[in-house]
Amino acid sequence: MDRLMKVNKSAELAIIDFFRLLLENDRVSGIFTLRKINKDDSVDYCLVTDENRLDEAIPFYPFMPANAGQILSRFSPMNKPVAVVIKPCELRAFIELVKREQGTLDNFLLISYSCAGVFPIIKTGDEPFEKFLPSYWETVKRGGISQGIRQTCKVCEHFLPMNADITISLIGENKLDSECKMFLNTDKAKEFAKDFEGEMLEEDLESPVINSLLTKRKGEKEDLFTELSSKYSGLDGMINIFGRCIGCHGCSRVCPICYCTLCDFESHNYDYSASILEREISQKGALRLPPDTIFFHLGRLIHMSFSCIGCGLCTEVCPANIPVSTLFIKIGEETAKMFDYIPGRNVKEAIPVTVFKEEEFAELGE
Amino acid sequence: MGEVKINNFKPKIVGYLCNWCTYAAADLAGASRLDIKPSINVIRVMCSSRIDQNLILTTFFGGADGILIAGCHPGDCHYDKGNYYARRRYALLKKVLETLKLDPERLQLSWISAAEGKRYATVVNEFTERIRKLGPNPINNNSYF
């Protein structure tokens, strides 16, 4: 049983009230949340420090303009506490970055929620997803998979936050519009929420609705993987999937795990000099230019797939519609399984390539 | 024509050999005048853990028919634990290739100590034979890679 606070207001109003209390009492220096930019329903992440500007905050809006884990790593460590509301996958990304010494957990009050998925980034010519929003929130209450959300979200199994100080329960909450359940998971959370008005209860976050959603999503994932595995097989499969890559490296820019500022693939290490090109062409008769696009994807898969938290931004930004994240989630599952690793589960869990066990893989080495 | 080509096929193998064990073993094998197939092109590295997976991919995409990574036996690393890391990285690389159904057959990891000159010759000869049966690296005819 987990300790929770029930507030008789809609989840969004309750959390904004909570923010107001935190700011008024000077318990935090700022709130990191999604907000509305203008009337066109554009949304961005923002660090709010003035309580009068909290009206713009829309903490649970089903949209991911960037991976917040990546953003948090840019501004931590903070000198004063900051409360952040982020999605479970973003939190896991942040944990992975902290492991890589790209940020610290100090002075963050980590608030997350059971996430029902987000809508795709609207590109030129796309229909806005606003029309789906009412049905989205109805589906959240029921615990179903909403129409119009991203493929990656439809197959996500880790929609309950790991390592959050406060978890807001959204999925399966029938009375989402009139009450809010805040699970206070840590002492830190209890300290921050100490004079926030609400009824203290004991309840489990995991409910039958959550479990049935998990089963549904697992089913979706199986279907997706089966569909994908028919496409990739051997070198031809690589060409099938990555052949239309334009080599923009956008997938690695938005990836929270790909944190290296001096990326090997963007270095001059793999530049083709004229003489190398001549040799290649004389051998092959033709050569795709720019070369090495498939090498880039394979290299990324090998280097960091085990830490892939499946946020799906790589697929989102791909101008060539390559299902990058699907492949990463598939390969990541396989590689993480080898080391009994779940990215973002525990900040103390070492990154697989930085440790070893003497007795493992004894069968390797012929 | 294709048949003849395969029969005459001389594999090009790149061997990443650890300076402290396998490279010395290769030396020993040579000094002992053991019969070693000339297919292997040796690159000396200071430790098997120096082999980043990108290096393997570059070698493979560069057209090598086979790649041999060889270092000290587990527990005998000159730097104490380098080969354990190498082993994990190799396992990871192999897993990714297997999942993508990219044949990892062209890749081999071997533990050969400085005293095992004979073993070095056997490993290289057997690996060469395996690659010869597999035929040339298909990447050499593929303009996408």
XYZ file of C-alpha atoms in Angstrom:
511
model
C 0.000 0.000 0.000
C 1.268 3.431 -0.891
C 0.578 6.663 0.898
C -1.393 9.122 -1.114
C -3.101 12.458 -0.794
C -6.540 12.915 -2.284
C -7.473 16.438 -3.332
C -11.011 17.302 -4.370
C -10.141 19.088 -7.574
C -9.302 18.035 -11.075
C -5.792 16.659 -11.406
C -4.575 19.683 -13.332
C -6.057 22.281 -10.966
C -4.812 20.375 -7.925
C -1.244 20.213 -9.166
C -1.258 23.890 -10.145
C -2.509 24.732 -6.651
C 0.323 22.647 -5.289
C 2.800 24.592 -7.431
C 1.344 27.854 -6.191
C 1.836 26.743 -2.602
C 5.415 25.695 -3.303
C 6.225 29.037 -4.927
C 4.422 31.165 -2.342
C 6.190 29.455 0.538
C 9.519 29.742 -1.247
C 9.991 26.006 -1.039
C 11.040 25.883 -4.655
C 12.631 28.466 -6.876
C 10.746 27.356 -9.951
C 8.418 24.912 -11.599
C 9.383 23.056 -14.739
C 6.302 22.194 -16.720
C 4.578 22.263 -20.072
C 2.756 25.475 -20.909
C 0.662 26.922 -23.657
C 2.526 29.423 -25.772
C -0.352 31.057 -27.597
C -3.878 30.528 -28.773
C -2.699 28.209 -31.556
C -2.230 25.480 -28.997
C 1.543 25.434 -29.369
C 3.167 23.945 -26.317
C 6.647 24.130 -24.847
C 8.550 23.303 -21.691
C 9.077 26.227 -19.376
C 10.634 27.049 -16.043
C 8.034 29.161 -14.233
C 9.160 31.221 -11.276
C 6.298 33.693 -10.987
C 3.143 32.200 -9.489
C 0.987 34.564 -11.563
C 2.179 32.825 -14.674
C 1.028 29.409 -13.503
C -2.229 29.867 -15.425
C -0.321 29.032 -18.573
C 0.857 25.708 -17.148
C -0.655 22.555 -18.611
C 1.360 19.858 -16.834
C -0.466 16.805 -18.201
C -0.965 17.948 -21.789
C -0.379 14.889 -23.992
C 2.489 16.293 -25.994
C 6.273 15.967 -25.912
C 8.033 18.933 -27.557
C 11.435 17.622 -26.401
C 12.649 14.990 -24.010
C 12.560 16.767 -20.669
C 15.251 14.426 -19.353
C 17.640 15.966 -21.837
C 16.575 19.481 -20.824
C 16.947 18.774 -17.097
C 20.460 17.481 -17.618
C 21.355 20.848 -19.140
C 20.376 22.821 -16.059
C 21.276 20.577 -13.191
C 22.698 20.842 -10.604
C 20.448 23.621 -9.383
C 21.298 25.644 -6.300
C 17.698 25.894 -5.196
C 14.980 23.248 -5.408
C 12.928 23.045 -8.591
C 9.746 21.046 -8.976
C 9.448 19.288 -12.314
C 6.489 17.528 -13.912
C 7.689 15.110 -16.534
C 6.543 11.943 -18.219
C 7.756 8.553 -16.985
C 10.021 8.031 -20.010
C 11.536 11.479 -19.590
C 12.259 10.704 -15.968
C 13.920 7.453 -16.959
C 15.978 9.338 -19.534
C 17.086 11.755 -16.853
C 18.108 8.873 -14.576
C 20.175 7.423 -17.425
C 21.834 10.799 -17.924
C 22.572 11.123 -14.211
C 24.306 7.738 -14.425
C 26.429 9.230 -17.189
C 27.270 12.207 -14.987
C 25.251 14.547 -17.164
C 23.180 15.881 -14.305
C 22.339 15.323 -10.675
C 19.144 14.500 -8.866
C 19.871 17.075 -6.153
C 17.348 19.823 -5.700
C 14.727 18.369 -7.970
C 11.285 17.473 -6.753
C 10.434 14.876 -9.372
C 6.740 14.711 -10.154
C 5.459 12.270 -12.727
C 2.207 10.584 -13.613
C 0.743 7.459 -15.123
C 1.072 8.422 -18.751
C -1.458 7.429 -21.382
C 0.753 8.495 -24.260
C 1.215 11.651 -26.268
C 0.249 12.923 -29.700
C 2.724 13.252 -32.555
C 4.534 16.484 -33.284
C 2.471 18.453 -35.761
C 4.339 18.891 -38.989
C 3.366 21.163 -41.851
C 0.158 19.963 -43.401
C -0.738 17.673 -40.482
C -4.184 17.872 -38.963
C -4.071 19.314 -35.453
C -4.841 16.704 -32.820
C -7.111 18.917 -30.693
C -10.165 17.089 -31.978
C -8.868 13.914 -30.326
C -8.357 15.523 -26.903
C -11.844 15.008 -25.390
C -11.853 11.359 -26.420
C -8.237 11.064 -25.204
C -9.204 12.022 -21.655
C -12.210 9.703 -21.754
C -9.890 6.871 -22.799
C -7.481 7.733 -19.980
C -10.297 7.330 -17.467
C -11.184 3.962 -18.965
C -7.583 2.855 -19.278
C -7.609 2.259 -23.026
C -5.276 3.138 -25.851
C -6.365 6.445 -27.291
C -6.833 7.117 -30.960
C -4.233 9.309 -32.593
C -1.405 8.892 -30.065
C 2.075 7.996 -31.215
C 2.887 4.431 -32.142
C 5.721 4.386 -29.616
C 3.323 5.334 -26.829
C 0.846 2.667 -27.889
C 3.463 -0.017 -27.236
C 5.054 1.530 -24.117
C 5.072 -0.775 -21.097
C 6.691 1.588 -18.627
C 3.913 4.098 -18.286
C 4.069 4.093 -14.486
C 6.881 6.345 -13.286
C 9.988 4.921 -11.680
C 11.887 7.050 -9.155
C 9.313 9.840 -8.949
C 8.965 11.664 -5.631
C 5.322 12.291 -6.368
C 3.189 10.213 -8.724
C -0.120 11.581 -9.941
C -2.529 8.851 -10.866
C -4.352 9.586 -14.128
C -4.993 6.261 -15.864
C -8.162 4.545 -14.735
C -9.274 7.452 -12.521
C -12.986 7.880 -13.229
C -13.214 11.092 -11.291
C -10.276 12.742 -12.984
C -12.254 15.988 -13.352
C -13.121 16.273 -9.697
C -10.379 14.610 -7.701
C -6.663 14.099 -7.842
C -4.633 11.321 -6.284
C -1.068 12.283 -5.437
C 1.119 9.407 -4.301
C 3.832 10.681 -1.984
C 6.576 8.157 -2.616
C 9.486 9.685 -0.730
C 10.182 11.606 2.469
C 11.142 14.537 0.284
C 7.657 14.509 -1.225
C 6.029 14.408 2.210
C 8.166 17.325 3.329
C 7.233 19.444 0.302
C 3.540 18.570 0.547
C 3.236 19.015 4.282
C 0.686 21.842 4.419
C -1.052 21.060 1.202
C -4.693 20.382 1.894
C -5.898 16.903 1.130
C -7.098 13.679 2.604
C -4.404 11.124 3.430
C -5.213 7.604 2.249
C -3.479 4.316 1.613
C -3.986 2.720 -1.777
C -2.105 0.941 -4.528
C -1.157 2.785 -7.679
C -1.413 -0.422 -9.656
C -5.009 -1.294 -10.349
C -6.786 -3.852 -12.534
C -7.264 -1.086 -15.108
C -3.512 -0.479 -15.230
C -2.799 -4.183 -15.557
C -5.281 -4.609 -18.380
C -3.769 -1.598 -20.182
C -0.357 -3.201 -19.787
C -1.639 -6.384 -21.407
C -3.186 -4.401 -24.252
C 0.029 -2.523 -24.879
C 2.078 -5.710 -24.778
C -0.225 -7.123 -27.439
C 0.230 -4.009 -29.578
C 3.977 -4.343 -29.176
C 3.983 -7.962 -30.285
C 2.052 -7.006 -33.420
C 4.377 -4.126 -34.166
C 7.498 -6.248 -33.695
C 6.125 -8.993 -35.907
C 5.385 -6.464 -38.611
C 8.846 -4.965 -38.280
C 10.735 -8.240 -38.181
C 9.383 -9.122 -41.603
C 11.150 -6.011 -42.886
C 14.585 -6.365 -41.384
C 16.627 -9.380 -42.164
C 20.254 -9.249 -43.146
C 21.829 -6.573 -45.284
C 18.767 -6.237 -47.497
C 16.684 -5.615 -44.400
C 19.026 -2.825 -43.379
C 18.570 -1.230 -46.776
C 14.795 -1.695 -46.491
C 14.668 0.157 -43.227
C 17.494 2.664 -43.412
C 17.867 3.010 -47.166
C 15.925 6.257 -47.274
C 17.860 7.856 -44.402
C 19.005 11.331 -45.463
C 21.805 11.352 -42.891
C 20.593 14.407 -40.966
C 21.417 12.786 -37.588
C 18.261 14.340 -36.182
C 17.467 11.113 -34.344
C 20.664 11.360 -32.340
C 20.200 15.091 -31.633
C 16.844 14.595 -29.976
C 17.879 11.376 -28.266
C 18.362 11.968 -24.541
C 20.726 9.015 -24.276
C 22.974 10.211 -27.123
C 24.543 12.900 -24.994
C 28.074 13.074 -26.459
C 28.834 16.572 -27.641
C 31.652 15.218 -29.764
C 29.805 12.464 -31.565
C 32.082 9.926 -33.211
C 29.807 9.785 -36.226
C 30.052 13.521 -36.720
C 33.813 13.581 -36.353
C 36.171 13.376 -39.298
C 37.044 9.794 -38.357
C 34.837 8.404 -41.065
C 35.409 10.976 -43.774
C 36.039 9.497 -47.183
C 39.063 10.890 -48.910
C 39.105 10.849 -52.690
C 41.476 7.890 -52.689
C 39.208 5.825 -50.437
C 36.248 6.661 -52.626
C 38.168 5.644 -55.732
C 39.069 2.318 -54.166
C 35.493 1.662 -53.066
C 34.038 2.542 -56.436
C 36.533 0.474 -58.384
C 35.484 -2.486 -56.256
C 31.737 -1.963 -56.154
C 30.960 -0.194 -59.395
C 28.750 2.275 -57.537
C 28.562 3.793 -54.080
C 25.762 5.493 -52.264
C 26.589 9.042 -51.181
C 26.829 10.220 -48.530
C 28.195 6.858 -47.425
C 27.855 5.271 -43.998
C 24.234 6.120 -43.202
C 23.568 2.502 -42.242
C 26.820 2.377 -40.310
C 25.583 5.338 -38.271
C 22.367 3.582 -37.268
C 24.055 0.270 -36.537
C 26.694 2.042 -34.473
C 24.067 3.848 -32.451
C 22.149 0.612 -31.917
C 25.234 -1.087 -30.562
C 26.411 1.822 -28.449
C 23.272 2.792 -26.623
C 20.261 0.617 -27.431
C 20.389 -1.014 -23.972
C 19.712 2.402 -22.466
C 16.893 3.308 -24.856
C 13.946 4.453 -22.780
C 11.614 4.368 -25.765
C 10.472 7.997 -25.765
C 10.019 7.794 -29.526
C 11.364 11.241 -30.377
C 13.752 9.793 -32.978
C 10.850 8.468 -35.011
C 9.006 11.732 -34.462
C 11.686 13.918 -35.974
C 12.731 11.615 -38.798
C 12.052 13.424 -42.061
C 12.199 10.118 -43.937
C 9.656 8.325 -41.720
C 12.075 5.623 -40.617
C 10.714 3.690 -37.601
C 13.918 4.339 -35.640
C 12.392 4.008 -32.195
C 10.604 0.753 -32.977
C 13.902 -0.791 -33.959
C 15.640 0.706 -30.942
C 12.982 -0.589 -28.570
C 13.220 -4.060 -30.104
C 17.017 -4.243 -30.083
C 17.168 -2.446 -26.727
C 14.926 -5.060 -25.167
C 17.186 -7.823 -26.422
C 20.420 -6.195 -25.294
C 19.093 -4.996 -21.940
C 17.748 -8.480 -21.225
C 21.278 -9.883 -21.513
C 22.333 -7.805 -18.550
C 19.028 -7.893 -16.668
C 18.927 -4.167 -17.152
C 16.011 -1.772 -17.337
C 17.075 1.725 -18.327
C 16.095 4.342 -15.787
C 15.001 1.839 -13.152
C 17.579 2.682 -10.555
C 20.202 5.387 -10.527
C 22.596 3.027 -8.722
C 22.337 0.363 -11.405
C 25.513 0.567 -13.497
C 25.425 1.029 -17.271
C 26.036 -2.467 -18.723
C 29.216 -1.627 -20.640
C 30.898 -0.095 -17.601
C 30.814 -3.239 -15.490
C 31.265 -6.982 -15.891
C 30.930 -10.237 -14.024
C 33.836 -12.626 -14.105
C 31.697 -15.687 -14.557
C 29.444 -14.388 -17.350
C 29.662 -15.262 -21.080
C 32.028 -18.132 -20.386
C 30.883 -19.651 -23.686
C 32.386 -16.767 -25.656
C 35.937 -17.007 -26.881
C 36.665 -19.884 -29.221
C 32.218 -18.780 -63.205
C 30.869 -18.130 -59.679
C 31.948 -21.615 -58.662
C 35.508 -21.010 -59.749
C 35.539 -17.679 -57.979
C 34.624 -19.310 -54.665
C 37.227 -22.006 -55.086
C 39.895 -19.425 -55.711
C 38.597 -17.224 -52.964
C 41.311 -16.101 -50.584
C 39.677 -14.564 -47.542
C 40.862 -11.248 -46.199
C 40.822 -11.431 -42.433
C 41.607 -8.601 -40.072
C 42.981 -9.706 -36.729
C 42.914 -7.340 -33.777
C 45.515 -8.891 -31.492
C 46.298 -7.934 -27.937
C 49.885 -6.791 -27.583
C 50.530 -8.784 -24.421
C 49.141 -12.185 -25.330
C 48.008 -12.989 -28.800
C 50.461 -10.764 -30.604
C 53.265 -12.524 -28.735
C 51.638 -15.852 -29.580
C 51.641 -14.859 -33.249
C 55.318 -14.041 -32.922
C 55.959 -17.388 -31.302
C 54.017 -19.201 -34.006
C 56.136 -17.476 -36.638
C 59.390 -18.198 -34.824
C 58.337 -21.821 -34.438
C 57.828 -21.934 -38.229
C 54.256 -23.095 -37.857
C 52.064 -23.179 -40.919
C 49.772 -20.128 -40.793
C 47.449 -19.145 -43.623
C 48.466 -15.785 -45.082
C 44.845 -14.571 -44.932
C 45.227 -12.652 -41.700
C 46.219 -8.987 -41.539
C 47.303 -8.267 -38.025
C 46.554 -5.021 -36.219
C 48.252 -4.808 -32.867
C 46.219 -3.218 -30.073
C 47.322 -2.638 -26.514
C 44.320 -4.485 -25.092
C 41.309 -6.328 -26.490
C 39.153 -3.759 -24.697
C 40.523 -1.152 -27.107
C 38.243 -2.588 -29.781
C 35.296 -0.266 -29.959
C 32.350 -1.778 -31.785
C 32.576 0.994 -34.378
C 36.016 -0.309 -35.260
C 34.527 -3.715 -36.018
C 31.740 -2.195 -38.085
C 34.204 -0.039 -40.030
C 36.344 -3.073 -40.733
C 33.330 -5.076 -41.813
C 31.900 -2.287 -43.980
C 35.391 -1.703 -45.354
C 35.171 -5.136 -46.900
C 36.982 -7.536 -44.558
C 35.707 -11.084 -45.003
C 36.358 -12.017 -41.413
C 37.365 -10.313 -38.197
C 39.270 -11.959 -35.396
C 39.541 -10.339 -31.994
C 42.026 -12.089 -29.771
C 43.290 -11.312 -26.304
C 44.412 -12.765 -23.016
C 42.386 -15.479 -21.323
C 39.809 -14.123 -18.848
C 41.599 -13.460 -15.598
C 44.991 -13.027 -17.270
C 44.594 -9.521 -18.642
C 47.742 -7.429 -18.534
C 45.592 -4.572 -17.289
C 43.718 -6.803 -14.871
C 40.224 -6.656 -16.355
C 40.309 -5.239 -19.886
C 39.301 -8.489 -21.524
C 36.181 -8.756 -19.365
C 34.991 -5.457 -20.803
C 35.977 -6.638 -24.268
C 33.906 -9.758 -23.761
C 30.811 -7.769 -22.771
C 31.178 -5.480 -25.745
C 31.615 -8.426 -28.043
C 28.510 -10.091 -26.586
C 26.562 -6.879 -27.111
C 27.736 -6.486 -30.688
C 26.915 -10.087 -31.449
C 23.452 -9.777 -29.946
C 22.618 -6.736 -32.072
C 23.872 -8.413 -35.227
C 21.962 -11.593 -34.420
C 18.742 -9.719 -33.742
C 19.059 -7.929 -37.081
C 19.819 -11.288 -38.684
C 23.144 -9.942 -39.872
C 25.254 -13.050 -39.756
C 27.788 -12.733 -36.918
C 29.599 -15.808 -38.304
C 32.288 -13.575 -39.771
C 33.280 -12.446 -36.338
C 35.310 -14.391 -33.831
C 36.601 -13.784 -30.354
C 39.436 -15.963 -29.130
C 41.546 -16.137 -26.030
C 45.154 -16.966 -26.883
C 47.954 -16.545 -24.362
C 51.544 -15.603 -25.218
C 52.621 -19.231 -24.809
C 50.015 -20.633 -27.181
C 51.755 -20.188 -30.535
C 50.387 -23.481 -31.753
C 46.886 -22.556 -30.741
C 47.246 -19.251 -32.591
C 48.092 -21.110 -35.794
C 45.134 -23.455 -35.324
C 42.679 -20.647 -34.595
C 43.772 -18.621 -37.631
C 43.721 -21.626 -39.955
C 40.342 -22.837 -38.778
C 38.837 -19.366 -38.933
C 40.218 -18.885 -42.442
C 38.637 -22.165 -43.498
C 35.292 -21.134 -42.027
C 35.370 -17.796 -43.855
C 36.443 -19.492 -47.077
C 33.334 -21.640 -46.875
C 31.177 -18.589 -46.159
C 32.519 -16.873 -49.262
C 33.343 -13.224 -49.807
C 31.833 -10.480 -47.703
C 28.589 -9.508 -49.497
C 29.250 -5.867 -48.667
C 31.939 -5.799 -51.329
C 29.248 -5.997 -53.978
C 26.767 -3.754 -52.260
C 26.735 -0.123 -53.232
C 24.634 0.856 -50.211
C 27.380 0.255 -47.665
